[in-house]
XYZ file of C-alpha atoms in Angstrom:
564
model
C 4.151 -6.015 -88.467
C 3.826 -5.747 -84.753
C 0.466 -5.161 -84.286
C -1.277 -4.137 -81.013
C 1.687 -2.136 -79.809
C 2.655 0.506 -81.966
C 3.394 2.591 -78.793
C 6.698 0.322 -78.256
C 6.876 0.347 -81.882
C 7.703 3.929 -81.736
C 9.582 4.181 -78.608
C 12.060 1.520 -80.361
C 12.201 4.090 -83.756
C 12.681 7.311 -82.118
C 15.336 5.948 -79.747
C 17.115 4.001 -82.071
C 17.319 7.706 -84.419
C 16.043 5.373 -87.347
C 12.813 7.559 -87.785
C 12.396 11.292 -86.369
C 9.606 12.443 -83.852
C 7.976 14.830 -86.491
C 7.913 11.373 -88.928
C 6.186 9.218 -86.508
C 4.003 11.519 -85.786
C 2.860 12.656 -89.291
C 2.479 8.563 -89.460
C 0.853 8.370 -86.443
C -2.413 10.597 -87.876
C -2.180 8.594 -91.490
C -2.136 5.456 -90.159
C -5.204 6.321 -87.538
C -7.520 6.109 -90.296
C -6.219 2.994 -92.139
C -5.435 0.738 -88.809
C -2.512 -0.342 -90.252
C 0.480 -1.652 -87.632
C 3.056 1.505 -87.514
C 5.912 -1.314 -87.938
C 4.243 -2.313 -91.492
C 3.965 0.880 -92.555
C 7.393 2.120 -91.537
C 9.042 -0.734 -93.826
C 6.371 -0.599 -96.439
C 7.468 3.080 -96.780
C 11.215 2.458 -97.113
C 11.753 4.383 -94.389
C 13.454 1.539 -92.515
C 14.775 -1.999 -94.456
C 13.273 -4.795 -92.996
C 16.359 -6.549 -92.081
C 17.893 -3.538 -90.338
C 14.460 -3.008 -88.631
C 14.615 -7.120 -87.368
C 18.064 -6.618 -85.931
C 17.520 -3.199 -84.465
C 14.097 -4.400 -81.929
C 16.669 -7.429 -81.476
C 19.193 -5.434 -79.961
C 16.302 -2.823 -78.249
C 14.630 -5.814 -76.413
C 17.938 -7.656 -75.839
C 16.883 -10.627 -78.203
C 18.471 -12.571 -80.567
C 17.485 -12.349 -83.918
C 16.720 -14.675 -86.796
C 17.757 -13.492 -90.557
C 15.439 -16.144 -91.697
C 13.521 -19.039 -91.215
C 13.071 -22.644 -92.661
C 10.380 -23.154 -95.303
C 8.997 -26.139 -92.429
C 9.571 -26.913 -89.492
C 10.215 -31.020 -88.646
C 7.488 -32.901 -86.932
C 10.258 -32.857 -83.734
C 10.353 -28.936 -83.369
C 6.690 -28.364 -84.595
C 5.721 -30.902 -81.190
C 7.826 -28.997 -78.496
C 4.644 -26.414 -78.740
C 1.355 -27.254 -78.252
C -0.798 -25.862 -80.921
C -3.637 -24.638 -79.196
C -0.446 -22.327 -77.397
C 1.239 -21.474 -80.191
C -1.925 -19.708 -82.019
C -2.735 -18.244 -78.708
C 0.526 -16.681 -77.609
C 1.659 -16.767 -81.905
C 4.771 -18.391 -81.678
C 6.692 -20.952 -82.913
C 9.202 -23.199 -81.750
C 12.889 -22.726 -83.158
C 15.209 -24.800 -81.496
C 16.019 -26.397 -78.339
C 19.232 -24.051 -76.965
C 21.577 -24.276 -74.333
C 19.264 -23.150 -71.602
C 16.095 -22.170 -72.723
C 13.660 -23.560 -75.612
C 13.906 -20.403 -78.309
C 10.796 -19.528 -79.369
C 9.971 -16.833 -82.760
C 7.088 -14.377 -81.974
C 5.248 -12.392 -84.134
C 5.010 -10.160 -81.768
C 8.016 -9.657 -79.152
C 7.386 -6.578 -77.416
C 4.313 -8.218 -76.077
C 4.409 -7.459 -72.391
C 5.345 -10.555 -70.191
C 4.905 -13.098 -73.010
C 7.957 -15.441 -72.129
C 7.452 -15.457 -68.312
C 3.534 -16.644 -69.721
C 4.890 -19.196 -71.979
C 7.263 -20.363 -69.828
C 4.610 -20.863 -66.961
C 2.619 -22.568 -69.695
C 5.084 -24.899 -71.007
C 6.523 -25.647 -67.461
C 10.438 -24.717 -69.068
C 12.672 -21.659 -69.619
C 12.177 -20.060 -72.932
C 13.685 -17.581 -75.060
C 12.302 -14.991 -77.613
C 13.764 -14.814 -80.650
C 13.115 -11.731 -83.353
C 12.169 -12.732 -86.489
C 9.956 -11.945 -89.682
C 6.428 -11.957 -88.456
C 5.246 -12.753 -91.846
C 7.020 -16.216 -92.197
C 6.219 -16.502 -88.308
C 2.698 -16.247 -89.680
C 3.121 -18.551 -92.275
C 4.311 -21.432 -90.183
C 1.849 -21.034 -87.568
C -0.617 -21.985 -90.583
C 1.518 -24.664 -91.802
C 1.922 -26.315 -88.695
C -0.241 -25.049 -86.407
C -3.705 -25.097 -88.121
C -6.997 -25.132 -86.040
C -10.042 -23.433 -85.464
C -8.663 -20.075 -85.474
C -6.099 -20.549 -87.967
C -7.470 -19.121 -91.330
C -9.380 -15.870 -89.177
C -5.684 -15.283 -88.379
C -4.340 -15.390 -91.853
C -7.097 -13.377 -92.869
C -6.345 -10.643 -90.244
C -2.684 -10.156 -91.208
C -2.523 -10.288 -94.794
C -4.776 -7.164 -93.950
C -2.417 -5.764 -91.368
C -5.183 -5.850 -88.961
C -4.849 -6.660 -85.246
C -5.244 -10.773 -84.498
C -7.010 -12.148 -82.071
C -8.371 -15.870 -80.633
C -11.048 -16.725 -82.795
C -12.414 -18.935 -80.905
C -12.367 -17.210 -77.755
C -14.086 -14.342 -79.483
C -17.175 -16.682 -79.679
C -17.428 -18.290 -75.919
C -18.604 -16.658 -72.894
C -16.309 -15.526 -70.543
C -17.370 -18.290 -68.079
C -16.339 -20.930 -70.659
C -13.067 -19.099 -71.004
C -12.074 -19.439 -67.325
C -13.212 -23.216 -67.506
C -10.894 -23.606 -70.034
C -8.395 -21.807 -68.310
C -8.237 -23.243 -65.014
C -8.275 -26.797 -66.799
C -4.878 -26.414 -68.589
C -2.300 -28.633 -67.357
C 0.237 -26.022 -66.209
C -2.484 -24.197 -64.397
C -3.647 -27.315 -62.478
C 0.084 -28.512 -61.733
C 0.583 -24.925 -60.067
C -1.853 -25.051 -57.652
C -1.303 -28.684 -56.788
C 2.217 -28.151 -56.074
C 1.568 -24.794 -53.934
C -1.077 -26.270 -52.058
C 0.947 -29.683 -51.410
C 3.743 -28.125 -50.714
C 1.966 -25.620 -47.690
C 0.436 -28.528 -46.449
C 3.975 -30.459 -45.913
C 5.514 -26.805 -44.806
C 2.538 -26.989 -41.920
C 0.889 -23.612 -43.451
C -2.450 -22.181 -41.381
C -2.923 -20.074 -44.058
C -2.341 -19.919 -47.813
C -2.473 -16.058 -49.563
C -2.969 -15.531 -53.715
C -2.727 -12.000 -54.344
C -3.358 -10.307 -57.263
C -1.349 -6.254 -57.562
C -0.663 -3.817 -60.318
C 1.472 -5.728 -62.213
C 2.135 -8.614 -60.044
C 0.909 -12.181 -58.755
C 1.864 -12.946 -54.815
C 1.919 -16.510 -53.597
C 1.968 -16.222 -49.278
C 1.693 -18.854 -46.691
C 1.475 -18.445 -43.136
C 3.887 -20.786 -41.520
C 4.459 -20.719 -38.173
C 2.167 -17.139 -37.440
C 4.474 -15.340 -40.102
C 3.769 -15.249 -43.843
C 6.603 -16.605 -46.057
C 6.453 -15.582 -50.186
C 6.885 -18.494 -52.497
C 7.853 -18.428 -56.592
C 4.127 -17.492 -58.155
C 2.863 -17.128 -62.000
C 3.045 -14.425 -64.310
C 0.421 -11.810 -62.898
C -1.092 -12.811 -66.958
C -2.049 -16.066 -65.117
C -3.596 -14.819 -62.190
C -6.928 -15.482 -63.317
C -6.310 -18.665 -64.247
C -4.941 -19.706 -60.929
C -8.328 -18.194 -59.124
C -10.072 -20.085 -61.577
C -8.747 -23.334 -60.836
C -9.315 -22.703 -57.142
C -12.750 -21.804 -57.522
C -13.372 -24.838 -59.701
C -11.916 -26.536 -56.988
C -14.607 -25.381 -54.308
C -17.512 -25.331 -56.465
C -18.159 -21.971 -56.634
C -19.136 -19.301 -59.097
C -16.166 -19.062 -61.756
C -17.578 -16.097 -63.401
C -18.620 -14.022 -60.152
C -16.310 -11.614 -59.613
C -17.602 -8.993 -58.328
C -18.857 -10.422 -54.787
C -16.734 -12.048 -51.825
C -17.285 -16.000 -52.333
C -16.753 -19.050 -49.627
C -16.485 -22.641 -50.219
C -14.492 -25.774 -49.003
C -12.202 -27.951 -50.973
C -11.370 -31.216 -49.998
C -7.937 -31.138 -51.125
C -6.056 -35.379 -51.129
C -3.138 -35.858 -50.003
C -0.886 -38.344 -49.973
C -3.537 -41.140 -48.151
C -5.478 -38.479 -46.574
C -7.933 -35.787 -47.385
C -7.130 -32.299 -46.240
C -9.922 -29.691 -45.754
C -9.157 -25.822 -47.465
C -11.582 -23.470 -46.494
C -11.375 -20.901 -49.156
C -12.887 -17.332 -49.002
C -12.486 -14.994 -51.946
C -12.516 -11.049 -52.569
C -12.730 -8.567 -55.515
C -10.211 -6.086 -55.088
C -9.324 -3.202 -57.544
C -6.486 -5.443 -59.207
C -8.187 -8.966 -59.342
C -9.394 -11.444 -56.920
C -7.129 -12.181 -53.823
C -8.152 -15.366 -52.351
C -7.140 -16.882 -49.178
C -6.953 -20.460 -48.116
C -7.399 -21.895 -44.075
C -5.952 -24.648 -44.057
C -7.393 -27.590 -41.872
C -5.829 -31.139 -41.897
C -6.984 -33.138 -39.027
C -3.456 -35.074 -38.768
C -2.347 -31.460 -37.103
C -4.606 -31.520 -34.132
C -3.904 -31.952 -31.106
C -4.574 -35.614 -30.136
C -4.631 -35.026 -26.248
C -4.674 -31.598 -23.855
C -1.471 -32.658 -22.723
C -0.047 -31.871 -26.299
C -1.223 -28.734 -25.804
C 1.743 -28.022 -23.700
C -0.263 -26.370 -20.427
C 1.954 -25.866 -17.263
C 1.003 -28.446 -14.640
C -1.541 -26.565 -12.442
C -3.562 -25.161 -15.787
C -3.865 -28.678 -17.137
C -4.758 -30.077 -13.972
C -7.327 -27.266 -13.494
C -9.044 -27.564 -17.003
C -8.918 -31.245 -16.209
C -10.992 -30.790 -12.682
C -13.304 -28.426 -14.684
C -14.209 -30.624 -17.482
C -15.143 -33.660 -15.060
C -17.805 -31.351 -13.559
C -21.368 -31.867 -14.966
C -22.208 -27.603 -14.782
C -20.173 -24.549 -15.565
C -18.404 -21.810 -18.090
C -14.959 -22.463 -19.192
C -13.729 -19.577 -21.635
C -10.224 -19.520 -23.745
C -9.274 -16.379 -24.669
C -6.923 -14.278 -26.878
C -6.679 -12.752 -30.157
C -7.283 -14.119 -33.594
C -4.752 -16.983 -34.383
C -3.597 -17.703 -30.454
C -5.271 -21.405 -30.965
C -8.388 -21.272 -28.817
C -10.373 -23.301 -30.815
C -7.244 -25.912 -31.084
C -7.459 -25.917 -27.370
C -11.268 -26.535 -26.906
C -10.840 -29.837 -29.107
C -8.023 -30.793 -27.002
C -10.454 -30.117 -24.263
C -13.359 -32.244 -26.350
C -11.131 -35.030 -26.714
C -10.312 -35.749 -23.269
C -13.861 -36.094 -22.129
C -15.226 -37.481 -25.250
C -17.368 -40.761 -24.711
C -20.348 -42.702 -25.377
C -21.672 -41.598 -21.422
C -21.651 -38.042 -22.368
C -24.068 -36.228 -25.310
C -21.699 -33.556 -26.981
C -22.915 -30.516 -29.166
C -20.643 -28.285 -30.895
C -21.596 -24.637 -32.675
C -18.619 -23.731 -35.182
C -17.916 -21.611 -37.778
C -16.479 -23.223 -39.353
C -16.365 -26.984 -38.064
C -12.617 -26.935 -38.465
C -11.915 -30.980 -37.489
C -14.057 -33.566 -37.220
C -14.054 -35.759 -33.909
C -15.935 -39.158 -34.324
C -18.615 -39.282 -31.281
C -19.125 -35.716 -31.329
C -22.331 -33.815 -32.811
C -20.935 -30.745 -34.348
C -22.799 -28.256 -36.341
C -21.623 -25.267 -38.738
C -23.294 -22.210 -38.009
C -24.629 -20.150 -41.216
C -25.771 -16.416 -40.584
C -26.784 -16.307 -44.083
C -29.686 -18.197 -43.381
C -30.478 -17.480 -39.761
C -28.446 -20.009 -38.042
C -26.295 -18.473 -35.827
C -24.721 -19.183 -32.231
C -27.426 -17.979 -30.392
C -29.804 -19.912 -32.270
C -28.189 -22.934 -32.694
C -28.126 -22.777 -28.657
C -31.384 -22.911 -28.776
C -31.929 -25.720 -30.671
C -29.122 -27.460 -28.728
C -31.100 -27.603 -25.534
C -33.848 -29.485 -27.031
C -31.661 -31.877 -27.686
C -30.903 -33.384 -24.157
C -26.791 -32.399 -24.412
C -24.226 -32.999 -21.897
C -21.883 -30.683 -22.871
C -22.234 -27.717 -25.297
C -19.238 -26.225 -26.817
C -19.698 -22.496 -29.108
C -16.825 -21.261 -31.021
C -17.219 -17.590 -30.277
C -19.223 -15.575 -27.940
C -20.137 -12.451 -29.573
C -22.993 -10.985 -28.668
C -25.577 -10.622 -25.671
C -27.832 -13.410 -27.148
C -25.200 -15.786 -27.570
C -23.867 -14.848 -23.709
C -27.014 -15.394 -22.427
C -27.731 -18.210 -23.600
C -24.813 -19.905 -22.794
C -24.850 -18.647 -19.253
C -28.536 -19.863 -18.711
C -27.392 -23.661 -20.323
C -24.904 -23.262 -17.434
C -26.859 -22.791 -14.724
C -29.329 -25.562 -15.873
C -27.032 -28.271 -15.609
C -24.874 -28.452 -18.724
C -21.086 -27.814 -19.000
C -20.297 -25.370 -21.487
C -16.793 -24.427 -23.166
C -16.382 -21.574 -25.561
C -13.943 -18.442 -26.797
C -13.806 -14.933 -26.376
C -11.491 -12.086 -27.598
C -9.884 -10.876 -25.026
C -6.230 -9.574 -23.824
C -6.065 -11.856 -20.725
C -8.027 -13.813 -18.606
C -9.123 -11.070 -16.301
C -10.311 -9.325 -19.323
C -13.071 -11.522 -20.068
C -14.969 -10.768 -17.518
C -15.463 -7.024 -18.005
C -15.917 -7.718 -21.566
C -18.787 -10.269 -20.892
C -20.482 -7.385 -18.795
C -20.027 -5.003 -21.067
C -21.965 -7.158 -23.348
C -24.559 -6.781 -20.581
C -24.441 -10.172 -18.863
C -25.954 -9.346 -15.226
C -22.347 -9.949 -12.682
C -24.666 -12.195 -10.384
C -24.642 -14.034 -13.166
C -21.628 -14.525 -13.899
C -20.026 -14.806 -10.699
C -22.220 -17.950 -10.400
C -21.620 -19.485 -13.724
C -17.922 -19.291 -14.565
C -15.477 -21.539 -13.610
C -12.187 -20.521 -15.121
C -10.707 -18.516 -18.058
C -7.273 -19.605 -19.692
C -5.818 -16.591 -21.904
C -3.170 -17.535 -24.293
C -0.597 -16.748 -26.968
C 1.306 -18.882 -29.789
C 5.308 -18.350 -29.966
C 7.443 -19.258 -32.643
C 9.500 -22.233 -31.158
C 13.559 -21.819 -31.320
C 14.344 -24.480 -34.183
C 16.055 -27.356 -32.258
C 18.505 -27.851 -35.074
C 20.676 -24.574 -35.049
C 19.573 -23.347 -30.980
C 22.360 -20.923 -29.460
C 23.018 -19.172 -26.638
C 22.910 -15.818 -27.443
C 22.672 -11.867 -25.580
C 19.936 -9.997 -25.504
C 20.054 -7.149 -28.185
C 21.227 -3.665 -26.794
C 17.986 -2.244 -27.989
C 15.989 -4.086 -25.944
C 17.547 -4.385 -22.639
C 16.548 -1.358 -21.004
C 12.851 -2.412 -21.880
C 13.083 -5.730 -21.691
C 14.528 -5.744 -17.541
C 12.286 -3.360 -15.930
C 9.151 -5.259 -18.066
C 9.780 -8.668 -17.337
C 11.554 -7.916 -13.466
C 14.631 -10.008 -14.893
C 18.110 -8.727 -14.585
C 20.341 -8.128 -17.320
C 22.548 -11.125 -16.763
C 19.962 -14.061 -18.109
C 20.973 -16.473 -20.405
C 18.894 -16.269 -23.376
C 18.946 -18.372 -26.465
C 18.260 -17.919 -30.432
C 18.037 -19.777 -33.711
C 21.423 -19.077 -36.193
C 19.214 -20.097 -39.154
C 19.871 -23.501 -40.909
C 18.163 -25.861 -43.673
C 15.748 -27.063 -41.312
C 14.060 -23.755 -39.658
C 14.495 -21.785 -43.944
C 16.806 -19.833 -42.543
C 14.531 -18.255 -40.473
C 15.258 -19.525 -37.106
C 12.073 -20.747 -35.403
C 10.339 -24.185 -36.173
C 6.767 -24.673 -34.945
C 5.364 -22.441 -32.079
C 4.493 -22.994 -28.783
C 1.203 -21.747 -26.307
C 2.385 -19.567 -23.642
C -0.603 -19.495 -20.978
C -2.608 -17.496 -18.264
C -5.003 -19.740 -15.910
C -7.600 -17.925 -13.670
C -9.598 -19.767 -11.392
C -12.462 -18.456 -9.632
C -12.286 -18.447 -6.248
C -14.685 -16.758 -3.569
C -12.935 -13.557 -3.142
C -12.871 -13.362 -7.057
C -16.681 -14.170 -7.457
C -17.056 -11.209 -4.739
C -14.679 -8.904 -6.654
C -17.299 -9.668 -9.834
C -20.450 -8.700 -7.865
C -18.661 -5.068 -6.650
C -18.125 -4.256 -10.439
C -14.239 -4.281 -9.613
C -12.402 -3.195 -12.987
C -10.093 -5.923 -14.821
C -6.789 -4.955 -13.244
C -8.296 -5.406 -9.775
C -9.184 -9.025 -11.063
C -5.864 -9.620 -11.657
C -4.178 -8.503 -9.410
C -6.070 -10.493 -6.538
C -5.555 -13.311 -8.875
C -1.782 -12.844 -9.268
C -1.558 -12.560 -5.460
C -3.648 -16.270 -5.254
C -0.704 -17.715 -7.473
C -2.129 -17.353 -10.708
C 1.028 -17.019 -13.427
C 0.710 -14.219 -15.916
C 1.120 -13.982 -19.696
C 4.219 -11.903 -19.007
C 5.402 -14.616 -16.287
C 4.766 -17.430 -19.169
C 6.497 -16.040 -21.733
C 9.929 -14.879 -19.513
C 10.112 -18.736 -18.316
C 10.129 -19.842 -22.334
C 12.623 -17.630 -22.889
C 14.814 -18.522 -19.702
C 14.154 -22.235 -20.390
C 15.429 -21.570 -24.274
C 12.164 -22.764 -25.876
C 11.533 -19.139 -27.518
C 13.473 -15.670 -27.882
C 13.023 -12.498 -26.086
C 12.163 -10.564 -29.603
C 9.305 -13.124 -29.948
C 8.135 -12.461 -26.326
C 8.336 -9.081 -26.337
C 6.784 -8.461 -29.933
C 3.327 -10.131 -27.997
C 3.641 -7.087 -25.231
């Protein structure tokens, strides 16, 4: 009767006091042999009347329950169910209620099957109990197709049923199939539409034990949104990968791609990496959309002397200009900002990216690919054969790639690129470390700007507001503030989710080299010597930064102090 889960089967009997542990059991070895459904042969036995049996797994699964069932359905009910669903999933429509469209299944203590049909029919439904035989018989009536009479077949003879016709295509064709149904395909439009009007970096699927996550990064901080049935997770990777043109039925490997994803009257770029984890694929979307880049440096938001010094710097024809900071700060936002300002047909610009996040017309710009030899350092190479200007490389990582860069430096081109490092100071000790010579450097770089991204107060529900008790005896003696400063918050409102912060905001730390600095290099001084001669020659810390955005209410002291 309900075949395929005689476990619930007998949970619902022996709960219920309808049929004893020592019966089920004794049925339990008989019915090994002949495969037949524990449900069948519990009413086939007289053990339980049908009737009673329907209305007690109504009440057990908190269903209502059908006494019986039309001969035929009309045309109008048979259509409110596709039919390639309604073999699939074995169901058949009932009526439209209330608040949900009822649906009878043959089988109602499948696990998850009306969060799945919902997601598949895009609606609320409701399970209904009723006799799985006439259930069985109007699926053939109404619902006949390629797996139709296999079905019959199987449960006149009480065995288990299952998709004939996926029983004969490869498990690649499956997926295709999968990832091409319309519910599937509306999903991940509307997710990935919607991150892109939220502003998301990021955008996380997540498969678990027995659940299907749906993350975006907004603003630095991930935010869940409604997701599938963890049934559909497959599907939803499926569609994705479809999207990017990769491998649908390799599962076993990390996969990356690109999918040019339209919106609206643009084209937005989703870099997409997948990896196989012990409950499914988790895949993770960047998300670049050129409309969010910076047009200028000045909408970077630099403090006046920074932006006039990374303006001086980029007008001279020679030198190393490094951002740093951790993952996610924005460097490589800022070096377009910085590509955009001296941008022109006078000057021959080469970029090394991985990836090439946003396109700038005029600019040659190259994505480097390790997986066939193409990395930084060589693509270096190869840029200085190619009479450049101005060379600009995402990430310094290595010695080669150092090197390199510092020797295009010294022979006359201006080169811009990232490191990972704390602050500004820091990047020099990490650059020898990497074993760059400090003659070397001391005559190459020009200036390092270190910087952070804080979430911006949302302008819409801003407040004054004191600084929690827990914090003030760290947060005075750290920042040299006193206790009395007027700081500010976000209540919450429609605008920020509830969450209080709207967009974020670079705080920034700008050294210059001077001569005393350059000298400081050459004696091997450590990092904190480095800046704290700098700090002395007016340079503003990270710490300095971030106390003015909180005393000028563009950010709150938990935001500042969650970066130190």
């Amino acid at each position: 009767m309900y075949e395929g889960h005689d476990q619930a089967v007998a949970v619902f009997l022996r709960e219920s006091g309808r049929v004893s542990a020592a019966t089920l059991s004794r049925l339990g070895e008989t019915i090994a042999a002949t495969c037949e459904p524990l449900a069948e042969a519990v009413v086939r036995r007289g053990l339980v009347e049908r009737a009673e049996f329907l209305r007690g797994v109504a009440t057990h699964l908190g269903m209502p329950c059908l006494e019986e069932l039309p001969q035929a359905l009309s045309p109008a009910v048979a259509a409110m169910v596709p039919g390639d669903l309604a073999r699939r999933f074995r169901v058949i429509p009932w009526r439209e209620g209330p608040a949900a469209l009822e649906l009878a299944a043959v089988d109602p203590f499948a696990a998850g099957l009306a969060g799945e049909l919902s997601f598949a029919l895009g609606r609320e439904v409701q399970i209904v109990v009723a006799d799985p035989a006439r259930i069985a018989e109007l699926l053939r009536i109404h619902y006949a197709g390629p797996a139709s009479a296999k079905d019959g077949e199987m449960r006149e003879r009480g065995g288990p049923v299952r998709d004939g016709a996926s029983e004969h295509q490869s498990a690649t064709s499956h997926l295709e199939r999968q990832a091409s149904e319309t519910p599937v395909v509306q999903l991940v439009d509307s997710v990935l539409r919607q991150a892109i009007r939220d502003h998301a970096s990021d955008i996380h699927f997540e498969p678990f034990e027995g659940e299907f996550r749906v993350r975006c990064r907004v603003d630095g901080t991930l935010r869940e949104v409604a997701a599938p049935p963890p049934a559909q997770a497959p599907a939803v990777v499926s569609r994705l990968k479809v999207l990017a043109g990769l491998n649908i039925a390799e599962r076993r490997r990390p996969q990356d791609g690109r999918i040019h994803f339209p919106v609206e009257d643009r084209s937005v770029d989703l870099r997409i990496s997948t990896l196989p984890t012990q409950a499914g694929e988790s895949v993770v979307l960047r998300v670049l959309d050129q409309t969010s880049a910076p047009a200028t440096l000045a909408e970077l938001g630099l403090p006046g002397r920074a932006e006039e010094g990374v303006r001086e710097i980029l007008q001279r024809p020679d030198g190393l200009l490094l951002v740093t900071g951790p993952t996610g700060s924005g460097k490589t936002t800022t070096l377009y900002g910085c590509l955009r300002v001296i941008n022109s047909p006078e000057l021959k610009i080469l970029t090394a990216e991985d990836p090439v996040e946003y396109e700038i017309e005029g600019i040659t710009q190259l994505a480097v690919n390790p997986a066939i030899g193409l990395t930084f350092a060589s693509a270096l190479r190869s840029f200085l054969r190619q009479d450049p200007d101005v060379l600009m490389v995402g990430e310094i990582r290595d010695l080669e790639t150092a090197g390199i860069a510092i020797q295009a430096a010294l022979t006359g081109h201006l080169v811009m690129s990232t490191l990972h490092t704390n602050d500004a100071a820091g990047a020099v000790t990490r650059l020898i470390d990497m074993g760059v010579e400090p003659f070397l450097l001391g005559a190459t770089l020009e200036a390092v700007l270190a910087q952070r991204l804080v979430r911006r107060i949302c302008p819409a529900c801003r407040e004054a507001a004191d600084v929690p008790s827990d914090l003030l005896a760290e947060w005075a003696p750290k920042f040299g503030m006193g206790l009395e400063a007027r700081v500010f918050r976000g209540r919450g409102c429609a605008a920020c989710r509830g969450t209080g912060y709207k967009g974020r905001v670079g705080i920034f730390e700008w050294l210059r080299m001077t001569e005393p600095l350059r000298e400081r290099i050459l004696a091997g001084v450590p990092a904190a010597d480095l800046q704290r001669l700098a700090a002395e020659q007016g340079m503003q810390t990270l710490r300095a930064a971030g106390l003015g955005a909180i005393l000028d209410g563009v950010t709150t002291v938990e935001e500042v102090m969650r970066l130190f």
